[in-house]
């Protein structure tokens, strides 16, 4: 089954404790992206990657890191989480240069930072 | 990012039509999308329209695009309780692969 998976689905952590949210897709997609969803703000892009070893900042990259060492995985790293990073996070992938650039979303990771 | 705006809430009775509206500011948008987010799930593409089209119909869904006013709407005919969800409009620009999302409209269908 074609899908985007994220782990963990739920995470409660404390300020300053490094964490990683994993994202994996099995569709051989070139493009992957991370979003955060906050009430009243919709989805905002954190980082995206057009291909292996190519990553770029989105609209709200501060406090986050990503890596793209292989095509299928795109982990999101919070080196020192803070309470304002409490949010619902989505990973997405799409086949670059394939109109209409349909993005496939993972199920989401709900992060709470206390 | 670009400015894509939606009203936050909409309630309709089962069987009525729902119309969800979206305005955007970037005239270079090439594709405009409607995504649906059901409770506890990720977003799923519902439909999309290319910017040189005025209308697209897909079963119960009708998308209308007014490019002059930068206004996009999604009409759901015969709305069912299973249509209750958050609906996001999104746009993409020429040469980009980044979607800009609206704030989302929470549709509640009253039985």
CSV table of C-alpha atoms in Angstrom, one decimal:
chain,number,residue,atom,x,y,z
A,1,UNK,CA,0.0,0.0,0.0
A,2,UNK,CA,1.3,3.4,-1.0
A,3,UNK,CA,1.7,5.5,2.1
A,4,UNK,CA,3.6,8.0,4.2
A,5,UNK,CA,4.3,6.8,7.8
A,6,UNK,CA,5.3,8.9,10.8
A,7,UNK,CA,6.5,7.9,14.2
A,8,UNK,CA,5.6,8.5,16.9
A,9,UNK,CA,2.0,9.5,16.5
A,10,UNK,CA,1.9,11.1,19.9
A,11,UNK,CA,4.8,12.5,22.0
A,12,UNK,CA,4.9,14.4,25.2
A,13,UNK,CA,8.4,15.7,26.2
A,14,UNK,CA,10.1,18.4,28.3
A,15,UNK,CA,11.8,21.6,27.2
A,16,UNK,CA,15.3,21.0,25.9
A,17,UNK,CA,15.2,17.3,25.4
A,18,UNK,CA,16.2,16.5,21.9
A,19,UNK,CA,13.7,14.5,19.8
A,20,UNK,CA,13.3,13.1,16.3
A,21,UNK,CA,10.1,12.4,14.4
A,22,UNK,CA,10.6,10.0,11.6
A,23,UNK,CA,8.9,10.1,8.2
A,24,UNK,CA,9.1,7.4,5.6
A,25,UNK,CA,7.4,7.0,2.2
A,26,UNK,CA,7.3,3.9,-0.1
A,27,UNK,CA,6.3,5.6,-3.3
A,28,UNK,CA,9.8,6.5,-4.5
A,29,UNK,CA,8.9,10.2,-4.3
A,30,UNK,CA,11.5,12.8,-4.8
A,31,UNK,CA,9.9,15.6,-2.9
A,32,UNK,CA,9.2,15.5,0.8
A,33,UNK,CA,8.1,18.2,3.2
A,34,UNK,CA,7.3,18.9,6.9
A,35,UNK,CA,4.4,21.0,8.0
A,36,UNK,CA,3.0,22.1,11.3
A,37,UNK,CA,-0.7,22.7,11.9
A,38,UNK,CA,-1.9,25.1,14.5
A,39,UNK,CA,-5.5,26.3,15.2
A,40,UNK,CA,-6.4,29.3,13.1
A,41,UNK,CA,-3.1,29.2,11.2
A,42,UNK,CA,-3.6,26.3,8.9
A,43,UNK,CA,-0.6,24.4,7.7
A,44,UNK,CA,2.8,26.1,7.6
A,45,UNK,CA,5.8,24.5,5.9
A,46,UNK,CA,8.9,23.9,8.1
A,47,UNK,CA,11.4,22.4,5.6
A,48,UNK,CA,11.2,20.6,2.3
A,49,UNK,CA,13.5,18.4,0.3
A,50,UNK,CA,13.6,18.2,-3.5
A,51,UNK,CA,15.8,15.2,-3.5
A,52,UNK,CA,18.5,13.3,-1.5
A,53,UNK,CA,20.9,15.6,0.2
A,54,UNK,CA,18.9,18.7,-0.9
A,55,UNK,CA,16.9,20.5,1.8
A,56,UNK,CA,15.5,24.0,2.0
A,57,UNK,CA,13.8,26.1,4.6
A,58,UNK,CA,10.1,26.6,4.4
A,59,UNK,CA,8.1,29.4,6.2
A,60,UNK,CA,8.8,28.5,9.8
A,61,UNK,CA,12.2,26.6,10.0
A,62,UNK,CA,13.4,28.1,13.3
A,63,UNK,CA,14.1,25.5,15.9
A,64,UNK,CA,14.0,22.6,13.5
A,65,UNK,CA,16.5,20.5,11.5
A,66,UNK,CA,16.0,17.9,8.8
A,67,UNK,CA,18.1,15.5,6.9
A,68,UNK,CA,17.6,13.6,3.6
A,69,UNK,CA,20.3,10.9,3.5
A,70,UNK,CA,18.1,8.5,1.5
A,71,UNK,CA,15.1,9.0,-0.7
A,72,UNK,CA,12.5,7.3,1.5
A,73,UNK,CA,13.2,9.0,4.8
A,74,UNK,CA,13.0,12.6,6.0
A,75,UNK,CA,13.3,12.9,9.7
A,76,UNK,CA,12.4,16.1,11.6
A,77,UNK,CA,14.8,16.9,14.4
A,78,UNK,CA,14.1,19.3,17.4
A,79,UNK,CA,17.5,19.8,19.0
A,80,UNK,CA,16.1,21.7,22.0
A,81,UNK,CA,12.3,21.7,21.9
A,82,UNK,CA,10.3,24.6,23.5
A,83,UNK,CA,6.6,24.9,24.4
A,84,UNK,CA,5.9,27.0,21.3
A,85,UNK,CA,6.7,23.9,19.2
A,86,UNK,CA,3.7,22.1,20.7
A,87,UNK,CA,1.8,21.4,17.5
A,88,UNK,CA,0.5,18.8,15.1
A,89,UNK,CA,3.1,17.8,12.6
A,90,UNK,CA,2.6,16.4,9.1
A,91,UNK,CA,5.1,14.9,6.7
A,92,UNK,CA,4.1,14.8,3.0
A,93,UNK,CA,5.7,13.6,-0.2
A,94,UNK,CA,5.0,14.0,-3.9
A,95,UNK,CA,6.6,13.1,-7.2
A,96,UNK,CA,8.4,16.2,-8.3
A,97,UNK,CA,7.6,17.6,-11.7
A,98,UNK,CA,4.4,15.6,-11.8
A,99,UNK,CA,1.4,17.8,-12.2
A,100,UNK,CA,-0.7,18.5,-10.3
A,101,UNK,CA,1.9,17.9,-7.6
A,102,UNK,CA,-0.4,16.0,-5.4
A,103,UNK,CA,1.0,15.7,-2.0
A,104,UNK,CA,0.5,12.5,0.1
A,105,UNK,CA,0.3,13.2,3.8
A,106,UNK,CA,1.2,11.1,6.7
A,107,UNK,CA,-1.2,10.6,9.6
A,108,UNK,CA,0.4,13.3,11.8
A,109,UNK,CA,2.4,13.5,15.0
A,110,UNK,CA,0.9,15.3,17.9
A,111,UNK,CA,3.8,16.8,20.0
A,112,UNK,CA,3.4,18.4,23.4
A,113,UNK,CA,6.4,20.2,24.9
A,114,UNK,CA,6.0,21.0,28.6
B,1,UNK,CA,4.4,32.6,2.5
B,2,UNK,CA,1.5,33.7,0.4
B,3,UNK,CA,-1.8,34.8,1.8
B,4,UNK,CA,-4.6,32.3,1.5
B,5,UNK,CA,-7.7,33.0,3.5
B,6,UNK,CA,-10.7,31.0,4.5
B,7,UNK,CA,-13.5,31.4,7.0
B,8,UNK,CA,-12.9,29.1,10.0
B,9,UNK,CA,-16.4,27.5,10.4
B,10,UNK,CA,-19.4,26.4,8.4
B,11,UNK,CA,-22.4,24.4,9.5
B,12,UNK,CA,-25.0,23.0,7.1
B,13,UNK,CA,-27.9,20.5,7.4
B,14,UNK,CA,-27.6,17.1,5.9
B,15,UNK,CA,-28.8,17.1,2.4
B,16,UNK,CA,-28.2,20.8,1.8
B,17,UNK,CA,-25.3,22.1,-0.3
B,18,UNK,CA,-22.2,23.4,1.3
B,19,UNK,CA,-20.1,26.2,-0.2
B,20,UNK,CA,-16.6,26.7,1.2
B,21,UNK,CA,-14.8,29.9,0.1
B,22,UNK,CA,-11.1,30.8,-0.3
B,23,UNK,CA,-9.3,33.9,-1.4
B,24,UNK,CA,-5.7,34.1,-2.4
B,25,UNK,CA,-3.4,36.9,-3.2
B,26,UNK,CA,-0.8,35.5,-5.7
B,27,UNK,CA,-1.8,36.0,-9.3
B,28,UNK,CA,1.0,33.6,-10.5
B,29,UNK,CA,-0.7,30.6,-8.9
B,30,UNK,CA,-0.9,27.8,-11.4
B,31,UNK,CA,-2.9,25.1,-9.6
B,32,UNK,CA,-5.4,25.5,-6.8
B,33,UNK,CA,-6.4,22.6,-4.6
B,34,UNK,CA,-8.9,21.5,-2.1
B,35,UNK,CA,-7.7,19.1,0.6
B,36,UNK,CA,-9.9,17.3,3.2
B,37,UNK,CA,-8.8,16.5,6.7
B,38,UNK,CA,-10.9,14.0,8.6
B,39,UNK,CA,-10.6,13.9,12.4
B,40,UNK,CA,-7.3,12.4,13.5
B,41,UNK,CA,-6.0,11.9,10.0
B,42,UNK,CA,-3.7,13.6,7.5
B,43,UNK,CA,-4.8,15.6,4.6
B,44,UNK,CA,-6.2,14.0,1.5
B,45,UNK,CA,-6.4,15.7,-1.9
B,46,UNK,CA,-10.1,16.1,-2.9
B,47,UNK,CA,-9.8,18.0,-6.2
B,48,UNK,CA,-7.7,20.6,-8.0
B,49,UNK,CA,-8.2,23.1,-10.7
B,50,UNK,CA,-5.7,24.6,-13.2
B,51,UNK,CA,-5.6,28.4,-13.2
B,52,UNK,CA,-6.9,28.7,-16.8
B,53,UNK,CA,-10.1,27.0,-15.9
B,54,UNK,CA,-13.3,28.5,-14.5
B,55,UNK,CA,-15.0,25.4,-13.2
B,56,UNK,CA,-14.4,21.8,-12.5
B,57,UNK,CA,-17.0,19.3,-11.5
B,58,UNK,CA,-16.3,15.9,-10.0
B,59,UNK,CA,-19.4,14.0,-8.8
B,60,UNK,CA,-20.8,16.0,-5.8
B,61,UNK,CA,-18.0,18.5,-5.9
B,62,UNK,CA,-17.9,21.6,-8.0
B,63,UNK,CA,-14.9,24.0,-7.9
B,64,UNK,CA,-15.4,27.5,-9.1
B,65,UNK,CA,-12.4,29.8,-9.8
B,66,UNK,CA,-12.7,33.6,-10.3
B,67,UNK,CA,-9.2,34.5,-11.3
B,68,UNK,CA,-10.0,38.2,-11.5
B,69,UNK,CA,-11.2,38.3,-7.9
B,70,UNK,CA,-8.7,35.6,-6.8
B,71,UNK,CA,-11.6,33.7,-5.3
B,72,UNK,CA,-11.9,29.9,-5.2
B,73,UNK,CA,-14.9,28.0,-3.9
B,74,UNK,CA,-15.8,24.4,-3.3
B,75,UNK,CA,-19.5,23.3,-3.5
B,76,UNK,CA,-20.5,20.0,-2.0
B,77,UNK,CA,-23.9,18.9,-3.2
B,78,UNK,CA,-26.2,16.8,-1.0
B,79,UNK,CA,-23.9,17.2,2.0
B,80,UNK,CA,-23.6,14.1,4.2
B,81,UNK,CA,-22.5,13.6,7.7
B,82,UNK,CA,-19.3,11.9,6.4
B,83,UNK,CA,-18.4,15.2,4.8
B,84,UNK,CA,-17.8,16.7,8.2
B,85,UNK,CA,-14.1,17.6,8.2
B,86,UNK,CA,-11.7,20.5,7.8
B,87,UNK,CA,-11.3,21.7,4.2
B,88,UNK,CA,-8.1,23.4,3.2
B,89,UNK,CA,-7.6,25.3,0.0
B,90,UNK,CA,-4.0,25.6,-1.2
B,91,UNK,CA,-2.1,27.1,-4.1
B,92,UNK,CA,1.1,26.5,-5.9
B,93,UNK,CA,3.0,28.8,-8.2
B,94,UNK,CA,4.8,28.4,-11.5
B,95,UNK,CA,8.1,26.5,-11.1
B,96,UNK,CA,7.5,25.8,-7.4
B,97,UNK,CA,6.6,22.6,-5.6
B,98,UNK,CA,5.6,24.3,-2.4
B,99,UNK,CA,1.9,24.4,-1.4
B,100,UNK,CA,0.6,27.4,0.5
B,101,UNK,CA,-2.4,26.5,2.6
B,102,UNK,CA,-5.3,28.4,3.9
B,103,UNK,CA,-6.3,28.3,7.5
B,104,UNK,CA,-8.9,25.6,6.9
B,105,UNK,CA,-12.7,25.6,7.2
B,106,UNK,CA,-14.3,23.3,9.7
B,107,UNK,CA,-17.5,21.9,8.1
B,108,UNK,CA,-20.0,20.5,10.5
B,109,UNK,CA,-23.0,18.6,9.0
B,110,UNK,CA,-26.1,18.6,11.2
B,111,UNK,CA,-28.2,15.4,10.8
